[in-house]
């Protein structure tokens, strides 16, 4: 099976379409949350995401846009985007988003895999460092966790002798590229496919990953997308301008 992993699309339709166009053939999509928030195409991105399948975990922005999370936890820019998103959502999309399941989610037929937005221990926790990753890596029974939330592509591993973080190393800054990670038996992983719609690892290209379950390989991908169109929609919606400009820097 080839599982396409999408996370943190953040209502960026152009980035989502570019990822789908760049993705190798896949059997199904697992979506790790934050379908909306920040970007200016929430309804279009929900429509497209739903058409791809039914495996979703909710993100904090999905909760914020539907009243499930207090906006006092958000910075002013994120809060403004959450309010705007909530106003734009069709009633059907609002109800769908509000009903998304809490992570971690197990994947039928794949007992070694779980899906979360933040951390398997707390859905809203940011796993940024190996220190953040150690507790879920060492204490939870599932050896492979796919997570999002940080918008940083890469992840963490632990085995009997060592534990560390890793980031895929790309050769260019503007072309479609992929980097493969061969999973080792006896090693536990937390893997982040990166953010489709608002990368923060200094690389502006849309990020996703493909998990080959038979070969036990995770292929990390980056792909350029129509950045200007995504930015123009944010400006036209009168969302905070920084939400558009940050996309060019990947920060
Ligand atoms: Zn996010």
mmCIF file of C-alpha atoms and ligand atoms in Angstrom:
data_model
loop_
_atom_site.group_PDB
_atom_site.id
_atom_site.type_symbol
_atom_site.label_atom_id
_atom_site.label_comp_id
_atom_site.label_asym_id
_atom_site.label_seq_id
_atom_site.Cartn_x
_atom_site.Cartn_y
_atom_site.Cartn_z
ATOM 1 C CA UNK A 1 0.000 0.000 0.000
ATOM 2 C CA UNK A 2 1.037 3.539 -0.744
ATOM 3 C CA UNK A 3 -0.355 5.998 1.790
ATOM 4 C CA UNK A 4 -0.290 9.683 0.892
ATOM 5 C CA UNK A 5 0.262 11.752 4.048
ATOM 6 C CA UNK A 6 -1.034 15.309 4.009
ATOM 7 C CA UNK A 7 -0.903 17.688 6.964
ATOM 8 C CA UNK A 8 -1.463 21.353 7.737
ATOM 9 C CA UNK A 9 -2.987 22.288 4.394
ATOM 10 C CA UNK A 10 -4.301 25.474 6.033
ATOM 11 C CA UNK A 11 -6.781 26.408 3.299
ATOM 12 C CA UNK A 12 -4.040 26.761 0.690
ATOM 13 C CA UNK A 13 -5.735 25.342 -2.405
ATOM 14 C CA UNK A 14 -2.835 26.036 -4.759
ATOM 15 C CA UNK A 15 -0.398 24.119 -2.547
ATOM 16 C CA UNK A 16 -2.807 21.195 -2.149
ATOM 17 C CA UNK A 17 -3.356 20.900 -5.900
ATOM 18 C CA UNK A 18 0.398 21.022 -6.522
ATOM 19 C CA UNK A 19 0.994 18.207 -4.008
ATOM 20 C CA UNK A 20 -1.668 16.030 -5.606
ATOM 21 C CA UNK A 21 -0.204 16.673 -9.047
ATOM 22 C CA UNK A 22 3.316 15.854 -7.846
ATOM 23 C CA UNK A 23 2.397 12.789 -5.788
ATOM 24 C CA UNK A 24 3.255 9.342 -7.145
ATOM 25 C CA UNK A 25 0.296 6.916 -7.404
ATOM 26 C CA UNK A 26 -1.253 6.219 -3.988
ATOM 27 C CA UNK A 27 -3.938 3.950 -2.515
ATOM 28 C CA UNK A 28 -5.412 6.335 0.032
ATOM 29 C CA UNK A 29 -4.838 9.617 1.820
ATOM 30 C CA UNK A 30 -4.315 10.117 5.544
ATOM 31 C CA UNK A 31 -4.878 13.736 6.584
ATOM 32 C CA UNK A 32 -3.218 14.868 9.824
ATOM 33 C CA UNK A 33 -5.318 17.966 10.458
ATOM 34 C CA UNK A 34 -5.375 21.756 10.167
ATOM 35 C CA UNK A 35 -7.281 21.536 6.920
ATOM 36 C CA UNK A 36 -8.175 25.220 7.396
ATOM 37 C CA UNK A 37 -6.877 28.368 9.100
ATOM 38 C CA UNK A 38 -4.439 31.027 7.758
ATOM 39 C CA UNK A 39 -5.209 30.494 4.059
ATOM 40 C CA UNK A 40 -8.044 31.953 2.024
ATOM 41 C CA UNK A 41 -9.679 28.889 0.438
ATOM 42 C CA UNK A 42 -11.271 26.986 3.340
ATOM 43 C CA UNK A 43 -14.368 25.692 1.560
ATOM 44 C CA UNK A 44 -12.499 24.700 -1.600
ATOM 45 C CA UNK A 45 -9.824 22.874 0.423
ATOM 46 C CA UNK A 46 -12.429 21.022 2.501
ATOM 47 C CA UNK A 47 -14.237 19.931 -0.665
ATOM 48 C CA UNK A 48 -11.009 18.698 -2.227
ATOM 49 C CA UNK A 49 -9.805 17.008 0.968
ATOM 50 C CA UNK A 50 -13.104 15.181 1.467
ATOM 51 C CA UNK A 51 -13.029 13.966 -2.114
ATOM 52 C CA UNK A 52 -9.691 12.271 -1.370
ATOM 53 C CA UNK A 53 -11.056 9.972 1.358
ATOM 54 C CA UNK A 54 -12.220 9.639 4.928
ATOM 55 C CA UNK A 55 -9.122 9.376 7.103
ATOM 56 C CA UNK A 56 -8.695 12.588 9.091
ATOM 57 C CA UNK A 57 -7.589 13.677 12.534
ATOM 58 C CA UNK A 58 -8.556 17.128 13.728
ATOM 59 C CA UNK A 59 -6.078 19.960 14.160
ATOM 60 C CA UNK A 60 -6.155 22.903 16.542
ATOM 61 C CA UNK A 61 -7.140 25.290 13.723
ATOM 62 C CA UNK A 62 -10.007 22.996 12.733
ATOM 63 C CA UNK A 63 -11.185 23.231 16.332
ATOM 64 C CA UNK A 64 -10.661 26.992 16.561
ATOM 65 C CA UNK A 65 -12.644 27.733 13.404
ATOM 66 C CA UNK A 66 -15.615 25.744 14.729
ATOM 67 C CA UNK A 67 -15.680 26.990 18.310
ATOM 68 C CA UNK A 68 -14.103 23.922 19.925
ATOM 69 C CA UNK A 69 -10.964 25.806 21.029
ATOM 70 C CA UNK A 70 -10.691 29.128 22.841
ATOM 71 C CA UNK A 71 -9.005 31.776 20.706
ATOM 72 C CA UNK A 72 -7.165 33.087 23.767
ATOM 73 C CA UNK A 73 -4.546 30.386 23.053
ATOM 74 C CA UNK A 74 -3.889 31.852 19.588
ATOM 75 C CA UNK A 75 -1.711 34.793 18.597
ATOM 76 C CA UNK A 76 -3.691 37.735 17.130
ATOM 77 C CA UNK A 77 -2.895 36.757 13.524
ATOM 78 C CA UNK A 78 -4.031 33.157 14.013
ATOM 79 C CA UNK A 79 -7.126 34.278 15.922
ATOM 80 C CA UNK A 80 -8.116 36.720 13.154
ATOM 81 C CA UNK A 81 -7.745 33.950 10.594
ATOM 82 C CA UNK A 82 -9.806 31.544 12.730
ATOM 83 C CA UNK A 83 -12.643 34.064 13.055
ATOM 84 C CA UNK A 84 -12.562 34.799 9.312
ATOM 85 C CA UNK A 85 -12.521 31.063 8.507
ATOM 86 C CA UNK A 86 -15.473 30.405 10.800
ATOM 87 C CA UNK A 87 -17.449 33.092 8.965
ATOM 88 C CA UNK A 88 -16.642 31.642 5.542
ATOM 89 C CA UNK A 89 -17.444 27.992 6.203
ATOM 90 C CA UNK A 90 -20.646 26.642 4.705
ATOM 91 C CA UNK A 91 -22.910 25.077 7.357
ATOM 92 C CA UNK A 92 -22.118 21.621 5.986
ATOM 93 C CA UNK A 93 -18.366 22.205 6.062
ATOM 94 C CA UNK A 94 -18.608 23.658 9.557
ATOM 95 C CA UNK A 95 -20.381 20.547 10.838
ATOM 96 C CA UNK A 96 -17.984 18.222 9.045
ATOM 97 C CA UNK A 97 -14.935 20.034 10.434
ATOM 98 C CA UNK A 98 -16.363 20.124 13.954
ATOM 99 C CA UNK A 99 -16.966 16.355 13.896
ATOM 100 C CA UNK A 100 -13.405 15.380 12.924
ATOM 101 C CA UNK A 101 -11.969 12.833 15.365
ATOM 102 C CA UNK A 102 -9.497 13.466 18.165
ATOM 103 C CA UNK A 103 -6.082 11.836 17.616
ATOM 104 C CA UNK A 104 -4.353 9.483 17.913
ATOM 105 C CA UNK A 105 -6.200 7.524 15.256
ATOM 106 C CA UNK A 106 -5.320 3.940 14.475
ATOM 107 C CA UNK A 107 -5.202 2.863 10.863
ATOM 108 C CA UNK A 108 -7.275 -0.194 10.009
ATOM 109 C CA UNK A 109 -5.059 -3.012 8.763
ATOM 110 C CA UNK A 110 -1.897 -1.298 10.009
ATOM 111 C CA UNK A 111 -1.589 -1.976 13.745
ATOM 112 C CA UNK A 112 1.929 -0.530 13.913
ATOM 113 C CA UNK A 113 0.835 2.893 12.683
ATOM 114 C CA UNK A 114 -1.022 5.759 14.340
ATOM 115 C CA UNK A 115 -1.970 9.239 13.189
ATOM 116 C CA UNK A 116 -2.039 12.400 15.305
ATOM 117 C CA UNK A 117 -1.996 16.157 14.785
ATOM 118 C CA UNK A 118 0.322 17.223 17.623
ATOM 119 C CA UNK A 119 1.514 14.420 19.906
ATOM 120 C CA UNK A 120 0.074 10.987 20.703
ATOM 121 C CA UNK A 121 -0.020 12.143 24.335
ATOM 122 C CA UNK A 122 -1.694 15.524 23.708
ATOM 123 C CA UNK A 123 -3.257 16.451 20.369
ATOM 124 C CA UNK A 124 -2.255 20.116 20.739
ATOM 125 C CA UNK A 125 1.359 19.603 21.884
ATOM 126 C CA UNK A 126 4.192 20.647 19.547
ATOM 127 C CA UNK A 127 6.916 18.031 19.021
ATOM 128 C CA UNK A 128 9.813 20.229 17.929
ATOM 129 C CA UNK A 129 12.860 18.738 19.661
ATOM 130 C CA UNK A 130 14.133 15.274 20.507
ATOM 131 C CA UNK A 131 13.309 16.155 24.111
ATOM 132 C CA UNK A 132 9.655 16.605 23.124
ATOM 133 C CA UNK A 133 9.740 13.348 21.164
ATOM 134 C CA UNK A 134 11.344 11.059 23.733
ATOM 135 C CA UNK A 135 8.332 10.418 25.922
ATOM 136 C CA UNK A 136 5.988 9.332 23.091
ATOM 137 C CA UNK A 137 8.814 7.438 21.383
ATOM 138 C CA UNK A 138 9.762 5.454 24.457
ATOM 139 C CA UNK A 139 6.465 4.959 26.247
ATOM 140 C CA UNK A 140 3.809 4.300 23.603
ATOM 141 C CA UNK A 141 3.182 0.848 22.135
ATOM 142 C CA UNK A 142 2.823 1.936 18.493
ATOM 143 C CA UNK A 143 6.212 1.984 16.748
ATOM 144 C CA UNK A 144 5.316 4.398 13.928
ATOM 145 C CA UNK A 145 3.468 7.672 14.476
ATOM 146 C CA UNK A 146 2.754 10.205 11.767
ATOM 147 C CA UNK A 147 2.217 13.691 13.146
ATOM 148 C CA UNK A 148 1.948 17.317 12.012
ATOM 149 C CA UNK A 149 1.296 20.632 13.803
ATOM 150 C CA UNK A 150 4.874 21.988 13.764
ATOM 151 C CA UNK A 151 4.992 22.515 9.972
ATOM 152 C CA UNK A 152 8.532 21.069 10.043
ATOM 153 C CA UNK A 153 9.160 18.148 7.702
ATOM 154 C CA UNK A 154 11.210 15.276 9.159
ATOM 155 C CA UNK A 155 10.972 13.540 12.485
ATOM 156 C CA UNK A 156 12.556 11.564 15.281
ATOM 157 C CA UNK A 157 13.656 8.000 15.956
ATOM 158 C CA UNK A 158 14.695 5.886 18.907
ATOM 159 C CA UNK A 159 16.163 2.399 19.144
ATOM 160 C CA UNK A 160 18.068 0.448 21.773
ATOM 161 C CA UNK A 161 21.188 2.560 21.527
ATOM 162 C CA UNK A 162 20.286 6.012 20.265
ATOM 163 C CA UNK A 163 17.621 8.627 19.654
ATOM 164 C CA UNK A 164 17.762 11.685 17.414
ATOM 165 C CA UNK A 165 15.923 13.955 15.012
ATOM 166 C CA UNK A 166 16.267 14.103 11.249
ATOM 167 C CA UNK A 167 15.329 16.383 8.356
ATOM 168 C CA UNK A 168 15.306 15.443 4.675
ATOM 169 C CA UNK A 169 18.151 17.143 2.802
ATOM 170 C CA UNK A 170 17.191 18.547 -0.577
ATOM 171 C CA UNK A 171 19.464 19.716 -3.361
ATOM 172 C CA UNK A 172 17.478 22.635 -4.793
ATOM 173 C CA UNK A 173 15.267 25.421 -3.516
ATOM 174 C CA UNK A 174 12.725 25.630 -6.319
ATOM 175 C CA UNK A 175 12.207 22.260 -7.988
ATOM 176 C CA UNK A 176 10.080 19.223 -7.183
ATOM 177 C CA UNK A 177 12.217 16.763 -5.221
ATOM 178 C CA UNK A 178 11.953 13.752 -2.959
ATOM 179 C CA UNK A 179 14.148 12.157 -0.299
ATOM 180 C CA UNK A 180 13.590 8.599 0.955
ATOM 181 C CA UNK A 181 13.866 7.244 4.489
ATOM 182 C CA UNK A 182 14.143 3.461 4.901
ATOM 183 C CA UNK A 183 12.587 2.475 8.224
ATOM 184 C CA UNK A 184 14.740 0.106 10.264
ATOM 185 C CA UNK A 185 13.294 -2.869 12.165
ATOM 186 C CA UNK A 186 13.406 -2.409 15.921
ATOM 187 C CA UNK A 187 13.425 1.382 15.629
ATOM 188 C CA UNK A 188 10.518 3.601 16.660
ATOM 189 C CA UNK A 189 9.608 6.673 14.678
ATOM 190 C CA UNK A 190 7.695 9.920 14.866
ATOM 191 C CA UNK A 191 7.425 11.256 11.310
ATOM 192 C CA UNK A 192 6.075 14.583 10.096
ATOM 193 C CA UNK A 193 5.246 14.844 6.370
ATOM 194 C CA UNK A 194 5.581 18.626 6.649
ATOM 195 C CA UNK A 195 2.981 21.280 5.938
ATOM 196 C CA UNK A 196 1.219 21.393 2.590
ATOM 197 C CA UNK A 197 0.021 24.961 2.919
ATOM 198 C CA UNK A 198 2.309 26.887 5.286
ATOM 199 C CA UNK A 199 5.800 25.348 5.651
ATOM 200 C CA UNK A 200 7.956 26.788 8.464
ATOM 201 C CA UNK A 201 11.245 24.999 7.869
ATOM 202 C CA UNK A 202 12.691 27.698 5.635
ATOM 203 C CA UNK A 203 11.609 25.952 2.434
ATOM 204 C CA UNK A 204 8.667 27.629 0.703
ATOM 205 C CA UNK A 205 7.737 24.541 -1.326
ATOM 206 C CA UNK A 206 4.632 22.565 -0.354
ATOM 207 C CA UNK A 207 5.497 19.456 1.667
ATOM 208 C CA UNK A 208 3.989 15.974 1.820
ATOM 209 C CA UNK A 209 5.079 12.351 2.203
ATOM 210 C CA UNK A 210 4.247 8.947 0.825
ATOM 211 C CA UNK A 211 4.527 5.827 3.003
ATOM 212 C CA UNK A 212 5.206 2.564 1.172
ATOM 213 C CA UNK A 213 3.974 0.029 3.730
ATOM 214 C CA UNK A 214 5.468 -3.066 2.052
ATOM 215 C CA UNK A 215 8.922 -1.596 1.461
ATOM 216 C CA UNK A 216 8.780 0.309 4.791
ATOM 217 C CA UNK A 217 10.001 3.471 3.127
ATOM 218 C CA UNK A 218 8.804 7.023 3.728
ATOM 219 C CA UNK A 219 9.326 9.280 0.733
ATOM 220 C CA UNK A 220 9.437 12.956 1.701
ATOM 221 C CA UNK A 221 8.465 15.376 -1.051
ATOM 222 C CA UNK A 222 8.634 19.097 -1.780
ATOM 223 C CA UNK A 223 6.964 20.737 -4.715
ATOM 224 C CA UNK A 224 6.714 24.316 -5.947
ATOM 225 C CA UNK A 225 3.197 25.729 -6.279
ATOM 226 C CA UNK A 226 1.429 28.879 -7.458
ATOM 227 C CA UNK A 227 2.532 31.001 -4.527
ATOM 228 C CA UNK A 228 1.332 34.302 -5.990
ATOM 229 C CA UNK A 229 -2.205 33.045 -6.475
ATOM 230 C CA UNK A 230 -2.382 31.789 -2.878
ATOM 231 C CA UNK A 231 -1.000 35.126 -1.635
ATOM 232 C CA UNK A 232 -3.398 37.175 -3.774
ATOM 233 C CA UNK A 233 -6.372 35.326 -2.289
ATOM 234 C CA UNK A 234 -5.138 36.152 1.234
ATOM 235 C CA UNK A 235 -4.743 39.845 0.343
ATOM 236 C CA UNK A 236 -8.157 39.906 -1.344
ATOM 237 C CA UNK A 237 -9.772 38.384 1.747
ATOM 238 C CA UNK A 238 -8.229 41.128 3.940
ATOM 239 C CA UNK A 239 -6.572 38.522 6.115
ATOM 240 C CA UNK A 240 -3.368 39.710 7.883
ATOM 241 C CA UNK A 241 -0.806 40.422 5.130
ATOM 242 C CA UNK A 242 1.900 38.506 6.980
ATOM 243 C CA UNK A 243 -0.059 35.301 6.300
ATOM 244 C CA UNK A 244 0.674 35.878 2.615
ATOM 245 C CA UNK A 245 4.249 37.153 2.848
ATOM 246 C CA UNK A 246 5.426 34.369 5.169
ATOM 247 C CA UNK A 247 4.549 31.785 2.510
ATOM 248 C CA UNK A 248 7.377 33.079 0.306
ATOM 249 C CA UNK A 249 9.921 32.583 3.080
ATOM 250 C CA UNK A 250 8.580 29.264 4.323
ATOM 251 C CA UNK A 251 8.578 30.651 7.880
HETATM 252 ZN ZN1 LIG B 1 -0.983 23.833 11.482
#
